[in-house]
């Protein structure tokens, strides 16, 4: 038996496979069900008991050696195949999937571009804000019901240090801009904002805004109106009309909400504009003198205007998207439709 094992071992050691067919024949000859090694295992019952331990080890080793031989040839055949593959120049090229920019990014970039053409620079602020920047400096007195207009996600509630929260609007960046810069200030602030609202086709707890701020000597409501008319025409087309309705924000006085003539039906009345011909797109107003003073700007010398709009809303109107949730689901069938948009 020992001699037989030694001979088979020699045969295995000296074997060289030139092709995968030869390797398969080798496998059948030695490791197949009726192969040489299997025969030896079948004979094992005839081995004398005192030799069994030694022969058992030799047999198992033999089986492993044969398997290793097969594996090493298999690997080398595989790497030859892999090396050869790139040389086949007739193969069609792999298809490269083209990504698409998210529609909200497309619109944010367009809003930035429109305002930069009339001299607005871009600035950003933190998404986690303190009470001062999100509320107090913006003329929301403590316990004032206006704070309830925006359901806040609080991170830390503290009477002595002040509350820390996720910002509920980008107006917080106005404050930072005025605190850190001397007028004239002309800037827009794009960013993510957070409100504790139930998710539906028309509302989400995370959304995006662009805030605008212009502070200088003699800035008037007429300047605000002209600036917003320019924006509406650039964004929704030359024939777009605007209308301003009186409104209330603690940080602007007077305050207004701006509607544009419905870009979907051209003002004739449809589902989007609820058959009124007008859709609301932003809030705006003259910066309240209290806010200027809170930020270290002399309200006798300077005036200014501010406005804030939701990027989701603008995007829905521009592309006729009816459900806000689509922006957050990342369904490629939706996103792919924006391929090529900048
Ligand atoms: N911050 C307001 C909002 O989130 C929008 C706004 C900005 C209104 C600037 C007036 C001036 O609803």
Tab-separated table of C-alpha atoms and ligand atoms in Angstrom:
chain	number	residue	atom	x	y	z
A	1	UNK	CA	0.000	0.000	0.000
A	2	UNK	CA	2.765	2.433	0.981
A	3	UNK	CA	4.584	1.750	-2.254
A	4	UNK	CA	1.421	2.337	-4.262
A	5	UNK	CA	0.869	5.645	-2.527
A	6	UNK	CA	4.475	6.705	-3.228
A	7	UNK	CA	4.120	5.864	-6.938
A	8	UNK	CA	0.867	7.740	-7.348
A	9	UNK	CA	2.430	10.674	-5.477
A	10	UNK	CA	5.280	10.737	-8.006
A	11	UNK	CA	2.825	10.689	-10.911
A	12	UNK	CA	0.907	13.590	-9.424
A	13	UNK	CA	4.042	15.628	-8.707
A	14	UNK	CA	5.362	15.235	-12.240
A	15	UNK	CA	2.042	16.003	-13.948
A	16	UNK	CA	1.886	19.123	-16.121
A	17	UNK	CA	-1.423	20.265	-17.667
A	18	UNK	CA	-1.248	22.018	-21.019
A	19	UNK	CA	-4.952	22.726	-21.258
A	20	UNK	CA	-8.000	22.732	-19.073
A	21	UNK	CA	-9.186	19.533	-20.834
A	22	UNK	CA	-5.998	17.756	-19.746
A	23	UNK	CA	-6.514	19.056	-16.237
A	24	UNK	CA	-10.033	17.632	-16.162
A	25	UNK	CA	-8.753	14.219	-17.314
A	26	UNK	CA	-6.197	14.329	-14.524
A	27	UNK	CA	-8.907	15.120	-12.001
A	28	UNK	CA	-11.049	12.196	-13.125
A	29	UNK	CA	-8.065	9.820	-13.137
A	30	UNK	CA	-6.954	10.623	-9.603
A	31	UNK	CA	-9.849	12.230	-7.727
A	32	UNK	CA	-12.903	10.965	-9.640
A	33	UNK	CA	-15.391	8.560	-8.014
A	34	UNK	CA	-13.630	5.613	-9.669
A	35	UNK	CA	-10.212	7.297	-9.584
A	36	UNK	CA	-6.948	5.935	-8.221
A	37	UNK	CA	-7.103	7.674	-4.869
A	38	UNK	CA	-10.693	6.609	-4.304
A	39	UNK	CA	-9.600	2.991	-4.970
A	40	UNK	CA	-6.943	3.311	-2.300
A	41	UNK	CA	-9.532	4.580	0.187
A	42	UNK	CA	-11.705	1.574	-0.690
A	43	UNK	CA	-8.736	-0.750	0.056
A	44	UNK	CA	-8.136	0.923	3.391
A	45	UNK	CA	-10.290	-1.655	5.207
A	46	UNK	CA	-7.686	-4.328	4.335
A	47	UNK	CA	-4.817	-2.452	5.992
A	48	UNK	CA	-3.480	-4.045	9.145
A	49	UNK	CA	-4.734	-2.211	12.276
A	50	UNK	CA	-1.203	-1.228	13.453
A	51	UNK	CA	-0.511	0.486	10.078
A	52	UNK	CA	-3.847	2.281	9.785
A	53	UNK	CA	-2.845	5.501	11.446
A	54	UNK	CA	0.243	6.025	9.279
A	55	UNK	CA	-1.463	4.973	6.016
A	56	UNK	CA	-4.510	7.110	6.807
A	57	UNK	CA	-2.324	10.212	7.076
A	58	UNK	CA	-0.466	9.354	3.846
A	59	UNK	CA	-3.742	8.847	1.977
A	60	UNK	CA	-5.217	12.134	3.114
A	61	UNK	CA	-1.994	13.947	2.191
A	62	UNK	CA	-2.103	12.385	-1.242
A	63	UNK	CA	-5.647	13.577	-1.814
A	64	UNK	CA	-4.699	17.129	-0.742
A	65	UNK	CA	-1.635	17.184	-3.009
A	66	UNK	CA	-3.751	16.178	-6.012
A	67	UNK	CA	-6.344	18.848	-5.210
A	68	UNK	CA	-3.634	21.537	-4.806
A	69	UNK	CA	-2.145	20.599	-8.162
A	70	UNK	CA	-5.550	21.033	-9.810
A	71	UNK	CA	-6.176	24.363	-8.059
A	72	UNK	CA	-2.807	25.831	-9.043
A	73	UNK	CA	-3.300	24.970	-12.741
A	74	UNK	CA	-6.848	26.296	-12.648
A	75	UNK	CA	-5.557	29.628	-11.289
A	76	UNK	CA	-2.910	29.908	-13.976
A	77	UNK	CA	-5.388	29.083	-16.768
A	78	UNK	CA	-7.763	31.696	-15.330
A	79	UNK	CA	-5.113	34.427	-15.254
A	80	UNK	CA	-4.149	33.636	-18.863
A	81	UNK	CA	-7.790	34.098	-19.875
A	82	UNK	CA	-7.966	37.386	-17.951
A	83	UNK	CA	-4.749	38.669	-19.482
A	84	UNK	CA	-5.946	37.826	-22.958
A	85	UNK	CA	-9.354	39.541	-22.632
A	86	UNK	CA	-8.331	43.206	-23.059
A	87	UNK	CA	-6.526	42.303	-26.249
A	88	UNK	CA	-9.857	41.539	-27.946
A	89	UNK	CA	-10.338	44.935	-29.561
A	90	UNK	CA	-13.406	43.826	-31.484
A	91	UNK	CA	-15.457	43.515	-28.284
A	92	UNK	CA	-18.053	46.277	-27.845
A	93	UNK	CA	-17.070	48.770	-25.104
A	94	UNK	CA	-18.675	48.540	-21.671
A	95	UNK	CA	-21.680	50.841	-21.376
A	96	UNK	CA	-20.961	53.726	-18.998
A	97	UNK	CA	-24.075	54.940	-17.157
A	98	UNK	CA	-24.310	58.725	-17.185
A	99	UNK	CA	-25.290	60.204	-13.835
A	100	UNK	CA	-27.730	63.081	-13.495
A	101	UNK	CA	-27.620	66.125	-11.274
A	102	UNK	CA	-30.462	66.205	-8.731
A	103	UNK	CA	-33.261	68.553	-9.883
A	104	UNK	CA	-32.933	70.561	-6.656
A	105	UNK	CA	-29.230	71.141	-7.376
A	106	UNK	CA	-30.074	72.141	-10.938
A	107	UNK	CA	-32.544	74.746	-9.674
A	108	UNK	CA	-30.285	75.977	-6.872
A	109	UNK	CA	-27.523	76.566	-9.418
A	110	UNK	CA	-29.922	78.410	-11.674
A	111	UNK	CA	-31.202	80.634	-8.843
A	112	UNK	CA	-27.593	81.433	-7.880
A	113	UNK	CA	-26.775	82.247	-11.491
A	114	UNK	CA	-29.800	84.578	-11.874
A	115	UNK	CA	-28.950	86.579	-8.746
A	116	UNK	CA	-25.218	86.640	-9.382
A	117	UNK	CA	-25.932	88.435	-12.657
A	118	UNK	CA	-27.252	91.407	-10.632
A	119	UNK	CA	-24.423	91.448	-8.113
A	120	UNK	CA	-25.512	89.062	-5.346
A	121	UNK	CA	-22.750	86.944	-3.791
A	122	UNK	CA	-23.349	83.521	-2.200
A	123	UNK	CA	-22.830	82.757	1.478
A	124	UNK	CA	-23.756	79.826	3.714
A	125	UNK	CA	-24.358	79.252	7.420
A	126	UNK	CA	-24.633	76.301	9.816
A	127	UNK	CA	-27.634	73.937	9.819
A	128	UNK	CA	-27.477	73.643	13.618
A	129	UNK	CA	-28.301	77.077	15.002
A	130	UNK	CA	-28.680	78.833	18.312
A	131	UNK	CA	-31.842	80.619	19.360
A	132	UNK	CA	-30.279	84.023	18.710
A	133	UNK	CA	-29.602	83.527	15.006
A	134	UNK	CA	-32.756	81.549	14.177
A	135	UNK	CA	-35.219	83.561	16.304
A	136	UNK	CA	-34.200	86.293	18.760
A	137	UNK	CA	-32.085	88.472	16.477
A	138	UNK	CA	-34.834	88.174	13.874
A	139	UNK	CA	-37.256	89.944	16.219
A	140	UNK	CA	-39.055	86.857	17.524
A	141	UNK	CA	-39.512	87.800	21.216
A	142	UNK	CA	-39.314	84.909	23.732
A	143	UNK	CA	-42.613	83.038	24.017
A	144	UNK	CA	-43.964	84.987	21.049
A	145	UNK	CA	-46.576	82.949	19.130
A	146	UNK	CA	-44.717	83.654	15.875
A	147	UNK	CA	-42.222	80.980	16.969
A	148	UNK	CA	-45.027	78.465	16.537
A	149	UNK	CA	-45.254	79.374	12.844
A	150	UNK	CA	-42.300	77.072	12.375
A	151	UNK	CA	-42.334	73.744	14.205
A	152	UNK	CA	-38.794	73.426	15.435
A	153	UNK	CA	-36.589	70.352	15.924
A	154	UNK	CA	-34.739	71.159	19.132
A	155	UNK	CA	-31.345	69.609	19.847
A	156	UNK	CA	-30.836	71.128	23.284
A	157	UNK	CA	-33.262	73.180	25.363
A	158	UNK	CA	-31.489	75.303	27.919
A	159	UNK	CA	-32.796	78.353	29.772
A	160	UNK	CA	-29.328	79.780	30.575
A	161	UNK	CA	-27.321	78.935	27.427
A	162	UNK	CA	-30.234	79.352	24.994
A	163	UNK	CA	-31.825	76.661	22.851
A	164	UNK	CA	-29.932	74.868	20.088
A	165	UNK	CA	-32.031	73.670	17.162
A	166	UNK	CA	-31.978	72.692	13.490
A	167	UNK	CA	-32.527	75.942	11.641
A	168	UNK	CA	-36.135	76.398	10.521
A	169	UNK	CA	-35.266	78.883	7.772
A	170	UNK	CA	-32.222	80.369	6.037
A	171	UNK	CA	-33.046	83.782	7.558
A	172	UNK	CA	-30.535	82.806	10.268
A	173	UNK	CA	-27.777	83.382	7.696
A	174	UNK	CA	-28.993	86.991	7.198
A	175	UNK	CA	-28.095	87.638	10.817
A	176	UNK	CA	-24.650	86.099	10.460
A	177	UNK	CA	-24.033	88.109	7.289
A	178	UNK	CA	-25.014	91.421	8.919
A	179	UNK	CA	-23.048	90.677	12.090
A	180	UNK	CA	-19.882	89.984	10.122
A	181	UNK	CA	-20.048	92.495	7.258
A	182	UNK	CA	-20.459	96.240	6.941
A	183	UNK	CA	-23.085	97.473	4.413
A	184	UNK	CA	-23.492	97.494	1.506
A	185	UNK	CA	-24.426	93.811	1.694
A	186	UNK	CA	-25.922	92.024	-1.282
A	187	UNK	CA	-26.013	88.251	-0.881
A	188	UNK	CA	-28.063	85.092	-1.242
A	189	UNK	CA	-27.954	82.132	1.125
A	190	UNK	CA	-28.939	78.708	-0.207
A	191	UNK	CA	-29.297	75.815	2.218
A	192	UNK	CA	-31.192	73.024	3.897
A	193	UNK	CA	-33.826	73.778	6.552
A	194	UNK	CA	-35.798	71.592	8.933
A	195	UNK	CA	-39.344	71.707	10.320
A	196	UNK	CA	-41.230	69.212	12.397
A	197	UNK	CA	-43.992	68.619	9.876
A	198	UNK	CA	-45.806	65.502	8.712
A	199	UNK	CA	-44.518	64.339	5.316
A	200	UNK	CA	-47.027	64.661	2.469
A	201	UNK	CA	-47.138	65.577	-1.226
A	202	UNK	CA	-46.884	69.261	-0.225
A	203	UNK	CA	-44.719	69.282	2.924
A	204	UNK	CA	-41.536	67.642	4.192
A	205	UNK	CA	-39.509	67.876	7.378
A	206	UNK	CA	-36.346	68.667	5.357
A	207	UNK	CA	-36.412	71.105	2.479
A	208	UNK	CA	-34.285	73.772	0.814
A	209	UNK	CA	-34.482	77.542	0.741
A	210	UNK	CA	-32.660	80.432	-0.846
A	211	UNK	CA	-32.645	83.619	1.183
A	212	UNK	CA	-31.753	87.017	-0.278
A	213	UNK	CA	-30.575	90.152	1.510
A	214	UNK	CA	-29.717	93.624	0.286
A	215	UNK	CA	-28.675	96.355	2.756
A	216	UNK	CA	-27.484	99.795	1.680
A	217	UNK	CA	-28.349	103.476	1.918
A	218	UNK	CA	-31.781	104.286	0.416
A	219	UNK	CA	-32.847	100.747	-0.463
A	220	UNK	CA	-36.613	100.906	-1.013
A	221	UNK	CA	-39.595	98.616	-1.480
A	222	UNK	CA	-39.504	99.531	-5.190
A	223	UNK	CA	-35.991	98.020	-5.384
A	224	UNK	CA	-37.319	94.814	-3.811
A	225	UNK	CA	-40.173	94.645	-6.294
A	226	UNK	CA	-37.926	95.229	-9.298
A	227	UNK	CA	-35.407	92.656	-8.108
A	228	UNK	CA	-38.113	90.008	-7.652
A	229	UNK	CA	-39.756	90.818	-11.005
A	230	UNK	CA	-36.376	90.329	-12.679
A	231	UNK	CA	-35.996	86.972	-10.899
A	232	UNK	CA	-39.505	85.764	-11.850
A	233	UNK	CA	-38.988	86.622	-15.525
A	234	UNK	CA	-35.554	84.973	-15.665
A	235	UNK	CA	-36.815	81.837	-13.934
A	236	UNK	CA	-40.288	81.385	-15.446
A	237	UNK	CA	-40.144	83.339	-18.708
A	238	UNK	CA	-40.426	86.878	-20.005
A	239	UNK	CA	-44.255	86.959	-19.828
A	240	UNK	CA	-44.418	86.095	-16.126
A	241	UNK	CA	-46.331	88.577	-13.959
A	242	UNK	CA	-45.901	89.039	-10.211
A	243	UNK	CA	-48.225	90.258	-7.472
A	244	UNK	CA	-47.425	91.089	-3.857
A	245	UNK	CA	-49.911	90.401	-1.067
A	246	UNK	CA	-49.500	91.925	2.418
A	247	UNK	CA	-48.258	89.361	4.942
A	248	UNK	CA	-46.484	89.094	8.275
A	249	UNK	CA	-42.965	88.035	9.281
A	250	UNK	CA	-41.441	89.226	12.570
A	251	UNK	CA	-38.194	90.253	10.822
A	252	UNK	CA	-39.625	92.366	7.983
A	253	UNK	CA	-41.890	95.427	8.010
A	254	UNK	CA	-43.782	95.788	5.774
A	255	UNK	CA	-43.947	92.126	4.749
A	256	UNK	CA	-45.400	90.501	1.669
A	257	UNK	CA	-45.882	87.202	-0.090
A	258	UNK	CA	-45.211	87.078	-3.789
A	259	UNK	CA	-47.292	85.174	-6.330
A	260	UNK	CA	-46.378	84.614	-9.958
A	261	UNK	CA	-48.829	84.069	-12.793
A	262	UNK	CA	-49.167	80.271	-13.005
A	263	UNK	CA	-46.381	78.954	-15.210
A	264	UNK	CA	-48.279	75.702	-15.877
A	265	UNK	CA	-51.511	77.136	-17.365
A	266	UNK	CA	-50.248	80.614	-18.201
A	267	UNK	CA	-52.739	82.177	-15.760
A	268	UNK	CA	-55.886	80.567	-17.176
A	269	UNK	CA	-56.513	78.321	-14.183
A	270	UNK	CA	-55.424	74.721	-13.481
A	271	UNK	CA	-55.002	72.248	-10.600
A	272	UNK	CA	-51.586	73.619	-9.624
A	273	UNK	CA	-52.850	77.202	-9.138
A	274	UNK	CA	-56.197	75.943	-7.806
A	275	UNK	CA	-57.902	77.749	-10.687
A	276	UNK	CA	-56.791	81.172	-9.455
A	277	UNK	CA	-54.119	81.744	-12.114
A	278	UNK	CA	-51.575	82.631	-9.382
A	279	UNK	CA	-49.099	80.589	-7.329
A	280	UNK	CA	-47.223	81.733	-4.239
A	281	UNK	CA	-43.444	81.378	-4.480
A	282	UNK	CA	-41.812	83.448	-1.746
A	283	UNK	CA	-41.979	85.653	1.337
A	284	UNK	CA	-40.295	89.042	1.456
A	285	UNK	CA	-40.217	92.495	3.004
A	286	UNK	CA	-38.140	95.428	4.221
A	287	UNK	CA	-35.725	94.355	6.978
A	288	UNK	CA	-37.235	95.441	10.314
A	289	UNK	CA	-35.117	98.228	11.922
A	290	UNK	CA	-34.948	96.113	15.114
A	291	UNK	CA	-33.179	93.376	13.160
A	292	UNK	CA	-30.642	95.837	11.717
A	293	UNK	CA	-29.918	97.170	15.227
A	294	UNK	CA	-29.643	93.619	16.664
A	295	UNK	CA	-26.925	92.955	14.087
A	296	UNK	CA	-24.998	96.177	14.722
A	297	UNK	CA	-26.241	98.174	11.704
A	298	UNK	CA	-27.458	101.754	12.146
A	299	UNK	CA	-31.121	101.685	11.066
A	300	UNK	CA	-31.174	105.484	10.587
A	301	UNK	CA	-28.454	105.280	7.970
A	302	UNK	CA	-29.307	101.997	6.254
A	303	UNK	CA	-32.373	100.186	4.982
A	304	UNK	CA	-32.687	96.879	3.194
A	305	UNK	CA	-34.890	94.139	1.882
A	306	UNK	CA	-34.959	90.383	2.341
A	307	UNK	CA	-36.747	87.518	0.677
A	308	UNK	CA	-36.873	83.756	1.087
A	309	UNK	CA	-38.094	81.025	-1.239
A	310	UNK	CA	-38.395	77.225	-1.171
A	311	UNK	CA	-36.274	75.536	-3.848
A	312	UNK	CA	-38.655	72.535	-3.937
A	313	UNK	CA	-41.560	74.810	-4.794
A	314	UNK	CA	-39.675	76.553	-7.603
A	315	UNK	CA	-38.519	73.181	-8.970
A	316	UNK	CA	-42.053	71.736	-8.883
A	317	UNK	CA	-43.355	74.704	-10.857
A	318	UNK	CA	-40.524	74.668	-13.376
A	319	UNK	CA	-40.770	70.937	-14.126
A	320	UNK	CA	-44.461	70.299	-13.344
A	321	UNK	CA	-43.634	67.913	-10.469
A	322	UNK	CA	-46.715	67.246	-8.337
A	323	UNK	CA	-45.337	65.367	-5.312
A	324	UNK	CA	-42.614	66.746	-3.043
A	325	UNK	CA	-41.672	63.275	-1.784
A	326	UNK	CA	-40.126	62.420	-5.175
A	327	UNK	CA	-37.183	64.695	-4.363
A	328	UNK	CA	-36.134	62.530	-1.429
A	329	UNK	CA	-36.844	59.000	-2.649
A	330	UNK	CA	-33.883	58.811	-5.069
A	331	UNK	CA	-35.798	56.691	-7.560
A	332	UNK	CA	-33.480	56.577	-10.580
A	333	UNK	CA	-36.465	56.570	-12.971
A	334	UNK	CA	-37.297	60.055	-11.650
A	335	UNK	CA	-33.721	61.323	-11.421
A	336	UNK	CA	-32.740	60.066	-14.888
A	337	UNK	CA	-35.121	62.552	-16.466
A	338	UNK	CA	-32.722	65.327	-15.472
A	339	UNK	CA	-29.725	63.870	-17.302
A	340	UNK	CA	-27.760	66.592	-19.038
A	341	UNK	CA	-29.290	69.427	-16.993
A	342	UNK	CA	-26.588	71.613	-15.453
B	1	LIG	N1	-37.942	82.991	6.457
B	1	LIG	C1	-39.261	83.053	5.841
B	1	LIG	C2	-39.846	81.640	5.797
B	1	LIG	O1	-39.126	80.691	5.973
B	1	LIG	C3	-39.196	83.622	4.461
B	1	LIG	C4	-38.763	85.077	4.421
B	1	LIG	C5	-37.427	85.384	4.242
B	1	LIG	C6	-39.684	86.073	4.557
B	1	LIG	C7	-37.029	86.712	4.191
B	1	LIG	C8	-39.300	87.412	4.504
B	1	LIG	C9	-37.974	87.707	4.325
B	1	LIG	O2	-41.025	81.452	5.599
